[in-house]
Amino acid sequence: MSRFKLTVNGELQEVDVSPDMPLLWVLRDKLKLMGTKFGCGIAQCGACTVHLDGAAVRSCTLPVSAVTGAVTTIEGLAGTGDLHPLQAAWIEHDVPQCGYCQAGQIMSAAALLATNSRPADEDIDAALAGNYCRCGTYVRIRKAVHTAASFYNADAGDQG
Amino acid sequence: MNARGRMSRRELLKVTALAGGGLMLELSLNRPATAEELSTLLSSRELNAYIRIAPDGEITIYSSIPEMGQGVKTALPMIVAEEMGARWEDVKIIQAPIDESRFGLQGAGGSTSIPNNIGAMRRMGASAREMLIGAAALLMEVDRADLDARDSRVVHRSGESRTFGQLAALAAEQPVPDPEMLSFKDPRSYTIIGTAVGGVDNLVIATGQSEFGIDVDVPGMKYASYTSCPRVGGKAIRFNEAEIKGLPGIADAFILAPDDRAGRASMGFLNGLAALRGGVAIVGDDSWSVFEAKRRLDVKWDTTGASDDDWSRMVEQAKGVARKGNGETLAAGVSVDEALADPENRVHEAFYQFPYVAHVCMEPMNCTAAYRKGQGGEPDTLEVWLGSQFPAQVKEIAQNMLGLAPENVIVNPKRLGGGFGRRAVHDFATEAMAISHRAGVPVKLTWTRPDDIHNDLFRVGGFENMKGAVNPDGKLAAWDQHYIGFAKGGKPVIGSGLRGNELPQSVMKNARVRQTMVDVATRCGAWRAPGSNTNAFVEQSFLHELAVLAGRDHVEFLLEQMEPRRWVTEGNVNALNTGRAMDVIRLVAEKASWGKEMPEGSGQGMAFYFCHAAHVAEVAEVTVDADRNFRVDKVTVAVDVGPIINMSGAIGQVQGAVVDGLSTMALQQITMKDGVIQQDNFHQYPVMRIGSTPAIDVHFIQSDNPSTGLGEPALPPLAPAVTNAIFAATGIRIRSMPLSAEGFNLV
């Protein structure tokens, strides 16, 4: 067991865990942030996607000892705002079915929009290739990402 | 005034039925006038739902059916709100607790939630409306015939109105209308039913606040893993107990012996499936610690009599059975042998196979259980939290395995991170309950993904040997189908074998149907559209083979089988109606521009299927390259499930079924060797990724038939539509799934 200091959703947290423990389980079992999901444990399904300094990472295979940057989870994605544009778009397009994978989908999409605010379908497919949706909501996921992107571009007069 | 004193005989019966468990009803009837938090409460075992109207106008509707992504938590309350005249924005939906004595069957399976509940939901809404109108008539001193309920108000023809909130207290004192006398809204005046409404939990899902079973956190809770014998039927003799118990974060580890008592189920199709399997439980401080300890487990198993199932052997055995050609005859046909022997006819034979597949719900199976010893002569109690398609089954398991009376067991239903039939069976709950009972602490049991795959109740694999004849006029002359499937204890497992309502034998006279069942130890269960999801592939592919043999257009050939328009079982609105079938086939052909010129390497394929009272036709467009990489460019779907309740939910279900169908037929296969499941995780059992998603164009025929369910029936036609399209594009006929094993790679 070792002590680790983590910044999660802007708050400093201290946990006493095995250095090997993946970030996923620190978030879920120790910090009780349940929005990040367990799906496979081998970084294949993306349900556990969080941001590390803004980049999408699979928290199920990332040991807590390797976490060097600020962690953002779905609970902290909107920051001080009400909803992140992607969250609003997910609701507008009625994306979720069972809903289990959607936090991971949104986190992957948010990392994409942070670097590419006008993604083509191919960009979305590439950025979300690591996120399974067993219910098959992919059609609406693409639409919702485009809608959220148009929010970013609204100021420039481009509604996408 | 005593509310009971004014009740009719029928209403008194309702109250009597509820008095034992209907706390909320008692509360309401005893103090309707106080109305601080509850002003009106309607409740009935028959009506299967609750409505509550608060003085501030907030309308709460309880949803009693589990939500697993099929949209029932949104669709059923829409029906209630429509009939009562509520504004959807004023409605709040709460998941009802599990108590079948109050809510009736609280289960989700077989695409039955809409057809089983729509009548009750309409009666519930209409009853509330009549009581609100009755209250308004008294309050406004007007004739109730001049009142109408809309937008959460009761409106007089003069324009004067009262809000539902204002009327709630008085409405609670109105007599509950006789269900036989209720009138219902004209569908043409609907403002909610048939519109596109977003899922009621979308906000909590998109913000990570939604609580699934796996998110449950109970005070004093430990975390658990369970490792059952890799070969079904085996049990643990010993394990490296000292080493495991000495690992960091591990509190306890112990063997559990197999226990068949847990498997006894009053719902016949579930019988035996939730039995406790022999294995080793590990209890610790967090999920990671128990998973790590599980990885280091070294168990000595007793595999006497355990499964030695082997997929390769099954395939060889089935081919032998097919060559012999006998079997139990389900339908004899009229002159099948004659037609097959007639030298004038063209005859064709083909062997089809489909694999076992897993459910792989995104949320691995899990359950939290708190077994508490009774103090001072009080009985022991158990509280359970889980996502389940039939949560009341948990009480049966607790009663049979632990001897707990149902009233001492509390079941807390959670949202399901996928169901697809997997969460109809509660073997994981059996394990959690047994572990908490033994360990003496509340435990959250989470299956790893390998546990979830190895211990699945698989969609059963199988084989069909098909023969057919077409006559010189190009018409289907004979159909000879031999199903080779799997049984346990002499009974076909769920989804194996034919039921007699498959196509085309249900519409043609000269069809012979036989089946041979082989014993299997591998655990099988319900998987989205059981039976249909594989039979559609075989039957709709082979029908296309015969159309090609006859030199006929597939759509024309299919329509010909359906003539004339009729119910196949007269008087049964849940039966195949060949007119509805022809309508969706024609519509999908029109919308997909069937027969249009396709580029080199591309092709169209179509399939129709009927199941769960739904008529669905699909056209797939595929492109295949020289290396057999293929993509499905577009799928057009035409559906008749009667009037649609929630258009957004309905389109979503169809899109999801198309993706699920494609993912499964293209990529997925479970195999067994010496009784051991060979696939561990998604690297060996992939799910389709977003980049392979086709354009999906969905059309509904909202026929004047009862509304029926849509969770399953859009899946079965997908596989044959795709393989028929690949044939059109390449001339290669695929008779075995998954396509990845046939050298076709989905891109």
Coordinates of N, CA and C in Angstrom, one line a residue, chain A residues 1 17-18 20-22 25 28-30 32 34-47 60 74-75 77 82-83 86-88 90-103 105-106 124-126 128-143, chain B residues 67-69 197-199 202-203 205-210 212 214-217 223 285-289 291 358-364 415-418 420 444 446-449 527-528 648-649 651-653 655-657 659-660 681-683 685-694 696:
Chain A
M1 N 0.8 -1.2 0.0 CA 0.0 0.0 0.0 C 0.9 1.2 0.0
V17 N -3.5 3.0 -1.5 CA -3.8 1.8 -2.2 C -2.5 1.1 -2.8
S18 N -2.7 -0.1 -3.3 CA -1.6 -0.7 -4.0 C -1.2 0.1 -5.3
D20 N -0.3 -0.8 -8.0 CA -0.8 -1.5 -9.2 C -2.3 -1.2 -9.5
M21 N -3.0 -0.7 -8.5 CA -4.4 -0.6 -8.6 C -4.8 0.3 -9.8
P22 N -5.5 -0.2 -10.8 CA -5.9 0.7 -11.9 C -6.7 1.9 -11.4
W25 N -10.5 1.6 -10.4 CA -10.9 1.1 -9.1 C -10.7 2.1 -8.0
R28 N -13.8 4.3 -8.5 CA -15.1 3.7 -8.2 C -15.1 3.2 -6.7
D29 N -14.1 2.4 -6.3 CA -14.2 1.8 -5.0 C -13.7 2.7 -3.9
K30 N -12.8 3.5 -4.2 CA -12.2 4.4 -3.1 C -12.8 5.8 -3.1
K32 N -15.6 6.6 -4.7 CA -17.0 6.4 -4.9 C -17.5 7.3 -6.1
M34 N -18.9 6.8 -9.3 CA -19.4 5.6 -10.0 C -19.7 5.8 -11.5
G35 N -19.5 7.1 -12.0 CA -19.9 7.3 -13.4 C -19.0 6.6 -14.4
T36 N -17.7 6.4 -14.0 CA -16.8 5.7 -14.8 C -17.0 4.2 -14.7
K37 N -17.2 3.5 -15.8 CA -17.7 2.1 -15.7 C -16.6 1.0 -15.9
F38 N -16.8 -0.1 -15.4 CA -16.0 -1.3 -15.6 C -16.7 -2.1 -16.7
G39 N -15.9 -2.4 -17.8 CA -16.4 -3.3 -18.8 C -15.6 -4.5 -19.2
C40 N -14.3 -4.4 -19.2 CA -13.5 -5.5 -19.6 C -12.2 -5.7 -18.9
G41 N -11.6 -4.6 -18.4 CA -10.4 -4.7 -17.7 C -9.1 -4.8 -18.6
I42 N -9.3 -4.8 -19.9 CA -8.2 -4.9 -20.8 C -8.2 -3.8 -21.9
A43 N -8.8 -2.7 -21.6 CA -8.8 -1.6 -22.5 C -9.3 -1.9 -23.9
Q44 N -10.3 -2.7 -23.9 CA -10.9 -3.1 -25.2 C -12.3 -2.4 -25.4
C45 N -13.0 -2.0 -24.4 CA -14.4 -1.6 -24.6 C -14.6 -0.1 -24.3
G46 N -13.8 0.5 -23.6 CA -13.9 2.0 -23.4 C -14.9 2.5 -22.4
A47 N -15.5 1.6 -21.7 CA -16.5 2.0 -20.7 C -15.9 2.8 -19.6
C60 N -9.0 1.4 -16.8 CA -9.0 0.1 -16.3 C -7.6 -0.5 -16.3
I74 N -16.6 11.7 -16.0 CA -17.9 12.2 -16.5 C -18.6 13.2 -15.5
E75 N -18.3 12.9 -14.2 CA -19.0 13.8 -13.2 C -18.4 15.2 -13.2
L77 N -17.0 16.6 -16.1 CA -16.8 17.0 -17.5 C -17.4 18.4 -17.7
D82 N -23.5 23.9 -16.5 CA -24.6 23.0 -16.2 C -24.4 21.6 -16.9
L83 N -24.2 21.7 -18.2 CA -24.0 20.5 -19.0 C -22.9 20.8 -20.0
L86 N -21.7 18.1 -25.2 CA -22.0 16.7 -25.6 C -23.1 16.1 -24.8
Q87 N -23.1 16.4 -23.5 CA -24.2 15.9 -22.7 C -25.5 16.4 -23.1
A88 N -25.6 17.7 -23.5 CA -26.8 18.3 -24.0 C -27.2 17.6 -25.3
W90 N -26.4 14.6 -26.3 CA -26.8 13.2 -26.0 C -28.3 13.1 -25.6
I91 N -28.7 14.1 -24.8 CA -30.1 14.2 -24.4 C -31.0 14.5 -25.6
E92 N -30.5 15.5 -26.4 CA -31.3 16.0 -27.5 C -31.6 14.9 -28.5
H93 N -30.5 14.1 -28.8 CA -30.7 13.0 -29.8 C -31.2 11.7 -29.2
D94 N -31.5 11.7 -27.9 CA -32.0 10.5 -27.2 C -31.0 9.3 -27.5
V95 N -29.8 9.5 -27.2 CA -28.8 8.5 -27.6 C -28.9 7.3 -26.7
P96 N -28.9 7.4 -25.4 CA -28.8 6.2 -24.5 C -29.9 5.2 -24.7
Q97 N -29.5 3.9 -24.7 CA -30.5 2.8 -24.5 C -30.2 2.3 -23.1
C98 N -29.4 1.3 -22.9 CA -29.1 0.9 -21.5 C -28.3 1.9 -20.8
G99 N -27.5 2.6 -21.5 CA -26.8 3.8 -21.0 C -25.4 3.5 -20.3
Y100 N -25.1 2.3 -20.2 CA -23.9 1.9 -19.5 C -22.6 2.4 -20.1
C101 N -22.5 2.4 -21.4 CA -21.3 2.8 -22.1 C -21.2 4.3 -22.3
Q102 N -22.3 5.0 -22.1 CA -22.4 6.3 -22.6 C -21.4 7.3 -22.0
A103 N -21.1 7.1 -20.7 CA -20.1 8.0 -20.1 C -18.8 7.9 -20.8
Q105 N -18.3 6.9 -23.9 CA -18.5 7.5 -25.2 C -18.3 9.0 -25.2
I106 N -19.0 9.6 -24.2 CA -18.9 11.1 -24.1 C -17.5 11.6 -23.8
I124 N -14.9 11.0 -36.1 CA -15.6 10.5 -35.0 C -15.4 9.0 -34.8
D125 N -15.5 8.3 -36.0 CA -15.3 6.9 -35.9 C -13.9 6.5 -35.4
A126 N -12.9 7.3 -35.7 CA -11.6 7.0 -35.2 C -11.4 7.3 -33.8
L128 N -13.8 7.4 -31.5 CA -14.6 6.5 -30.7 C -14.5 5.0 -31.0
A129 N -13.4 4.7 -31.7 CA -13.2 3.3 -32.1 C -12.9 2.4 -30.9
G130 N -12.5 3.0 -29.8 CA -12.2 2.3 -28.6 C -13.4 2.1 -27.7
N131 N -14.6 2.6 -28.1 CA -15.8 2.5 -27.2 C -16.9 1.6 -27.8
Y132 N -17.1 0.5 -27.2 CA -18.2 -0.4 -27.6 C -19.5 0.2 -27.1
C133 N -20.6 0.0 -28.0 CA -21.9 0.2 -27.5 C -22.7 -1.1 -27.9
R134 N -23.0 -1.9 -26.9 CA -23.6 -3.2 -27.1 C -25.1 -3.0 -27.5
C135 N -25.7 -1.9 -27.2 CA -27.1 -1.6 -27.6 C -27.1 -1.1 -29.1
G136 N -26.0 -0.7 -29.6 CA -25.9 -0.3 -31.0 C -26.5 1.1 -31.2
T137 N -26.1 2.1 -30.4 CA -26.5 3.5 -30.5 C -25.6 4.3 -31.4
Y138 N -24.8 3.6 -32.2 CA -23.7 4.4 -32.9 C -24.3 5.5 -33.8
V139 N -25.4 5.2 -34.5 CA -25.9 6.2 -35.4 C -26.2 7.5 -34.7
R140 N -26.8 7.4 -33.5 CA -27.1 8.6 -32.8 C -25.9 9.2 -32.1
I141 N -24.9 8.4 -31.8 CA -23.7 8.9 -31.2 C -23.1 9.9 -32.2
R142 N -23.0 9.4 -33.5 CA -22.4 10.3 -34.5 C -23.1 11.6 -34.6
K143 N -24.5 11.5 -34.7 CA -25.3 12.7 -34.8 C -25.0 13.7 -33.6
Chain B
E67 N -36.1 -1.5 -16.5 CA -35.6 -0.8 -17.7 C -34.2 -1.3 -18.1
M68 N -34.0 -1.8 -19.3 CA -32.6 -2.3 -19.7 C -32.2 -1.7 -21.0
G69 N -32.9 -0.6 -21.4 CA -32.5 0.0 -22.6 C -33.6 -0.1 -23.7
V197 N -40.2 11.0 -27.9 CA -39.9 11.5 -26.5 C -38.6 10.9 -26.1
G198 N -37.7 11.7 -25.5 CA -36.4 11.2 -25.1 C -36.5 10.4 -23.8
G199 N -35.6 9.5 -23.6 CA -35.6 8.6 -22.5 C -35.6 9.4 -21.2
N202 N -32.2 10.1 -19.5 CA -31.1 10.5 -20.3 C -30.2 11.5 -19.6
L203 N -30.7 12.4 -18.8 CA -29.9 13.4 -18.1 C -29.0 12.7 -17.1
I205 N -28.0 9.7 -17.1 CA -27.0 8.8 -17.8 C -25.9 9.7 -18.4
A206 N -26.3 10.8 -19.0 CA -25.3 11.6 -19.7 C -24.3 12.3 -18.7
T207 N -24.7 12.5 -17.5 CA -23.9 13.1 -16.5 C -23.3 12.1 -15.5
G208 N -23.4 10.8 -15.8 CA -22.8 9.8 -14.9 C -23.4 9.6 -13.6
Q209 N -24.7 10.1 -13.4 CA -25.3 9.9 -12.1 C -26.2 8.7 -12.0
S210 N -26.5 8.1 -13.2 CA -27.4 7.0 -13.1 C -26.9 5.8 -12.3
F212 N -26.6 2.0 -11.7 CA -26.7 0.6 -12.2 C -26.4 -0.3 -11.0
I214 N -24.1 -2.3 -10.5 CA -22.7 -2.3 -10.2 C -22.2 -1.1 -9.4
D215 N -23.1 -0.1 -9.4 CA -22.7 1.2 -8.7 C -23.2 1.2 -7.2
V216 N -23.9 0.1 -6.8 CA -24.4 0.1 -5.4 C -23.3 0.1 -4.4
D217 N -23.5 0.9 -3.4 CA -22.5 1.0 -2.3 C -23.3 1.0 -1.0
Y223 N -16.2 -6.5 -1.0 CA -16.3 -6.8 -2.4 C -16.0 -8.3 -2.6
D285 N -11.4 -6.0 0.2 CA -11.7 -4.6 0.5 C -12.0 -3.8 -0.7
D286 N -11.8 -4.3 -1.9 CA -12.1 -3.6 -3.1 C -12.1 -4.6 -4.3
S287 N -12.7 -4.2 -5.4 CA -12.8 -5.0 -6.6 C -11.4 -5.5 -7.1
W288 N -10.5 -4.6 -7.1 CA -9.2 -4.9 -7.7 C -8.5 -6.0 -6.8
S289 N -8.6 -5.9 -5.5 CA -7.9 -6.9 -4.7 C -8.5 -8.3 -4.9
F291 N -10.1 -9.3 -7.6 CA -9.8 -9.8 -8.9 C -8.4 -10.3 -9.0
A358 N -22.5 -15.3 -27.0 CA -22.7 -14.8 -25.6 C -23.5 -13.5 -25.6
H359 N -23.9 -13.1 -24.4 CA -24.7 -11.8 -24.3 C -23.8 -10.6 -24.2
V360 N -22.7 -10.8 -23.5 CA -21.8 -9.7 -23.2 C -22.5 -8.3 -23.0
C361 N -23.4 -8.3 -22.0 CA -24.0 -7.0 -21.6 C -22.8 -6.1 -21.2
M362 N -22.9 -4.8 -21.5 CA -21.7 -3.9 -21.2 C -21.5 -3.9 -19.7
E363 N -22.5 -4.0 -18.9 CA -22.3 -4.1 -17.5 C -22.2 -5.6 -17.1
P364 N -21.0 -6.0 -16.7 CA -20.9 -7.4 -16.3 C -21.9 -7.8 -15.2
R415 N -31.2 0.0 -12.5 CA -31.1 0.0 -14.0 C -30.2 -1.1 -14.5
L416 N -30.5 -1.7 -15.6 CA -29.7 -2.8 -16.2 C -28.8 -2.2 -17.3
G417 N -27.5 -2.5 -17.1 CA -26.5 -2.1 -18.2 C -26.6 -3.2 -19.2
G418 N -27.7 -3.3 -19.8 CA -27.9 -4.4 -20.9 C -28.6 -5.6 -20.3
F420 N -30.8 -8.2 -22.8 CA -30.8 -9.1 -24.0 C -31.2 -10.5 -23.6
K444 N -20.6 -7.0 -2.4 CA -20.9 -6.7 -3.8 C -20.1 -7.7 -4.7
T446 N -18.9 -8.9 -8.2 CA -18.8 -8.4 -9.6 C -18.1 -9.5 -10.4
W447 N -18.7 -9.9 -11.5 CA -18.0 -10.8 -12.4 C -17.0 -10.1 -13.2
T448 N -15.8 -10.7 -13.4 CA -14.9 -10.1 -14.4 C -15.5 -10.4 -15.8
R449 N -14.9 -9.8 -16.8 CA -15.5 -10.1 -18.1 C -15.3 -11.5 -18.5
W527 N -31.6 -15.3 -25.6 CA -30.8 -14.3 -26.2 C -31.6 -13.6 -27.3
R528 N -31.8 -12.3 -27.1 CA -32.6 -11.4 -28.0 C -33.2 -12.2 -29.2
S648 N -39.2 8.0 -31.0 CA -37.7 8.0 -30.8 C -37.3 6.7 -30.3
G649 N -37.9 6.1 -29.3 CA -37.6 4.8 -28.7 C -37.7 3.8 -29.8
I651 N -37.5 4.0 -33.1 CA -36.4 4.0 -34.1 C -35.1 3.5 -33.5
G652 N -34.9 3.9 -32.3 CA -33.6 3.5 -31.6 C -33.6 2.0 -31.4
Q653 N -34.7 1.4 -31.1 CA -34.7 -0.1 -30.9 C -34.4 -0.8 -32.3
Q655 N -32.7 0.6 -34.9 CA -31.3 0.8 -35.2 C -30.4 -0.1 -34.4
G656 N -30.7 -0.2 -33.1 CA -29.9 -1.0 -32.2 C -29.9 -2.5 -32.6
A657 N -31.1 -3.0 -33.0 CA -31.2 -4.4 -33.4 C -30.4 -4.6 -34.7
V659 N -27.7 -3.0 -35.6 CA -26.2 -3.1 -35.2 C -25.9 -4.4 -34.5
D660 N -26.8 -4.7 -33.5 CA -26.6 -6.0 -32.7 C -26.6 -7.2 -33.7
N681 N -12.3 -12.8 -23.3 CA -12.6 -11.4 -23.2 C -12.8 -10.8 -24.6
F682 N -13.0 -9.5 -24.7 CA -13.3 -8.9 -26.0 C -12.3 -9.1 -27.1
H683 N -11.0 -9.4 -26.7 CA -10.0 -9.6 -27.8 C -10.3 -10.9 -28.5
Y685 N -13.6 -12.1 -28.4 CA -15.0 -12.1 -28.7 C -15.5 -10.7 -28.9
P686 N -15.1 -10.1 -30.1 CA -15.3 -8.7 -30.3 C -16.8 -8.3 -30.5
V687 N -17.0 -7.0 -30.2 CA -18.3 -6.4 -30.5 C -18.0 -5.4 -31.6
M688 N -19.0 -5.2 -32.5 CA -18.8 -4.2 -33.6 C -18.5 -2.8 -33.1
R689 N -17.6 -2.2 -33.8 CA -17.3 -0.8 -33.4 C -18.0 0.2 -34.3
I690 N -17.9 1.5 -33.9 CA -18.8 2.5 -34.5 C -18.5 2.6 -36.0
G691 N -17.2 2.4 -36.4 CA -16.8 2.6 -37.8 C -17.5 1.7 -38.8
S692 N -18.1 0.6 -38.3 CA -18.7 -0.3 -39.2 C -20.2 -0.1 -39.3
T693 N -20.7 1.0 -38.7 CA -22.1 1.2 -38.6 C -22.7 1.6 -40.0
P694 N -23.7 0.9 -40.5 CA -24.3 1.3 -41.7 C -25.3 2.5 -41.5
I696 N -28.9 3.6 -41.4 CA -30.1 2.8 -41.1 C -31.3 3.6 -41.3

